[in-house]
Structure formats: C-alpha cells, structure tokens
Short mmCIF file of C-alpha atoms in Angstrom, two decimals:
data_model
loop_
_atom_site.label_atom_id
_atom_site.label_comp_id
_atom_site.label_asym_id
_atom_site.label_seq_id
_atom_site.Cartn_x
_atom_site.Cartn_y
_atom_site.Cartn_z
CA MET A 1 0.05 0.02 -0.15
CA ASP A 2 1.18 3.43 -1.04
CA LEU A 3 1.17 5.54 2.12
CA GLY A 4 2.10 8.44 -0.23
CA PRO A 5 2.83 12.17 1.17
CA GLU A 6 0.22 12.28 3.57
CA GLY A 7 1.21 9.41 5.31
CA ASP A 8 -2.58 8.51 6.17
CA GLY A 9 -2.82 5.15 5.13
CA ARG A 10 -4.91 5.67 1.99
CA THR A 11 -4.11 5.08 -1.39
CA ALA A 12 -3.80 8.24 -4.17
CA ARG A 13 -6.92 6.91 -5.49
CA GLN A 14 -8.76 6.95 -2.28
CA ARG A 15 -7.61 10.62 -1.46
CA ASP A 16 -8.72 11.29 -5.15
CA ARG A 17 -11.98 10.05 -4.31
CA GLU A 18 -12.33 11.71 -1.05
CA ARG A 19 -11.46 15.16 -2.65
CA LYS A 20 -14.06 14.62 -5.13
CA TYR A 21 -16.51 13.85 -2.79
CA GLN A 22 -15.93 17.00 -0.64
CA GLU A 23 -16.32 18.91 -3.96
CA HIS A 24 -19.86 17.46 -4.72
CA VAL A 25 -20.60 18.10 -1.26
CA ALA A 26 -19.80 21.76 -1.35
CA ARG A 27 -21.45 22.18 -4.77
CA VAL A 28 -24.63 20.51 -3.49
CA GLN A 29 -24.60 22.84 -0.37
CA ARG A 30 -24.04 25.92 -2.22
CA ARG A 31 -27.05 25.17 -4.90
CA ASP A 32 -29.13 24.50 -1.48
CA ARG A 33 -28.11 27.81 -0.05
CA LEU A 34 -29.04 29.74 -3.53
CA ASP A 35 -32.21 27.93 -3.75
CA GLY A 36 -33.07 28.76 -0.31
CA CYS A 37 -32.13 32.56 -0.52
CA VAL A 38 -34.17 33.31 -3.79
CA ALA A 39 -36.98 31.05 -2.09
CA ASN A 40 -36.80 33.33 1.02
CA VAL A 41 -37.62 36.21 -0.55
CA ARG A 42 -40.05 35.29 -2.89
CA ARG A 43 -41.94 34.06 0.17
CA ILE A 44 -41.61 37.24 1.47
CA TYR A 45 -42.91 39.11 -1.59
CA GLN A 46 -45.87 36.67 -1.57
CA ALA A 47 -46.59 37.63 1.95
CA LEU A 48 -46.44 41.30 1.37
CA ARG A 49 -48.69 40.70 -1.71
CA HIS A 50 -51.48 38.61 0.35
CA ARG A 51 -51.42 41.66 3.10
CA ALA A 52 -51.88 44.36 0.20
CA GLU A 53 -55.37 45.13 -1.14
CA ARG A 54 -55.82 43.00 -4.35
CA GLY A 55 -55.38 45.45 -7.59
CA SER A 56 -54.06 48.19 -5.75
CA ALA A 57 -50.61 50.02 -6.99
CA GLU A 58 -48.55 48.22 -3.88
CA TRP A 59 -50.32 44.87 -4.60
CA GLN A 60 -49.25 45.06 -8.41
CA GLU A 61 -45.87 45.94 -7.19
CA PHE A 62 -45.42 43.09 -5.00
CA ASP A 63 -47.08 40.54 -7.51
CA ARG A 64 -44.26 41.91 -9.94
CA LEU A 65 -41.44 41.12 -7.56
CA TRP A 66 -43.07 37.99 -6.83
CA ARG A 67 -43.31 36.86 -10.42
CA TYR A 68 -39.66 38.06 -10.80
CA HIS A 69 -38.24 35.99 -8.31
CA GLY A 70 -40.02 32.77 -9.28
CA GLU A 71 -38.16 33.35 -12.61
CA VAL A 72 -34.93 33.56 -10.51
CA GLU A 73 -35.77 30.71 -8.62
CA LYS A 74 -36.18 28.55 -11.78
CA THR A 75 -32.94 29.80 -13.37
CA VAL A 76 -30.54 30.43 -10.56
CA SER A 77 -28.45 27.50 -10.94
CA GLN A 78 -27.88 28.34 -14.52
CA LEU A 79 -26.66 31.85 -13.56
CA PRO A 80 -22.90 32.53 -13.80
CA THR A 81 -20.88 32.04 -10.90
CA ASP A 82 -20.40 35.76 -10.02
CA GLU A 83 -24.20 36.56 -10.35
CA GLN A 84 -24.51 33.57 -7.79
CA ASP A 85 -22.25 34.97 -5.53
CA GLN A 86 -24.01 38.16 -5.56
CA ILE A 87 -27.15 36.73 -4.92
CA LEU A 88 -25.70 34.69 -1.84
CA GLU A 89 -24.42 38.00 -0.66
CA ASP A 90 -27.43 40.23 -1.44
CA TYR A 91 -30.60 38.35 -0.96
CA PRO A 92 -30.02 37.68 2.75
CA ARG A 93 -29.70 41.42 3.14
CA LEU A 94 -33.04 42.33 1.21
CA ALA A 95 -34.97 39.59 3.11
CA ALA A 96 -33.63 41.15 6.46
CA GLN A 97 -34.33 44.35 5.15
CA LEU A 98 -38.15 43.44 3.78
CA ARG A 99 -38.63 42.11 7.02
CA ALA A 100 -37.83 45.09 9.08
CA GLN A 101 -39.68 47.70 6.82
CA HIS A 102 -42.84 45.81 6.82
CA GLY A 103 -42.89 44.81 10.43
CA MET A 104 -42.89 40.77 9.68
#
C-alpha cells in the first residue's frame, strides 16, 4: 500500500475519491443556499402581496416582484458563478430589510 506524502494510510485513488466527494458536497450545499435565499425572498413578497389590497399599486408591485423572483428561482443554478455569488451576498440582506421595513 502506498502511504503517499500524507502518511494517512490511504491510496492516491482513495484520496482522489475523497476530494471529489468533498467537492460534490460543497456544490450541493452551495446550490441549497442559493435556492433557499431566492425562495425566502419570494415567500416574503408573496406574504406582502397577500397583505396588500388586491389590485392596488402596492399589490401590483409585490405581485411583479413575486413573479420576478419566481423566474430567478427557476434559473438560479444556470446563472454564472459571479451572479450566484452576488445573490448569496445580497438576498439575505434584502430579506432582512423587507422584514424590518414591513414589520414581519
């Protein structure tokens, strides 16, 4: 058995398999965070839409934003990495701002 430079008793193939597994787990966790960020903002707009009087300008704005974030939710995994990074940074702030602004 090749102990390799790590001396951990694993073969190069085992180390490679572990590295690939860890990369896969990181991708899945990132995708889950992305989906969660967008879904959270969309749910907030949905709640705001339900609070507003149907047909009012406020309702129409919340409806538009709810629909927009529904489209983002469908395509977030296809966005370039830099746009995904921006979502991971901005959407939690947006959610907190909306909650504070509307007393949620």
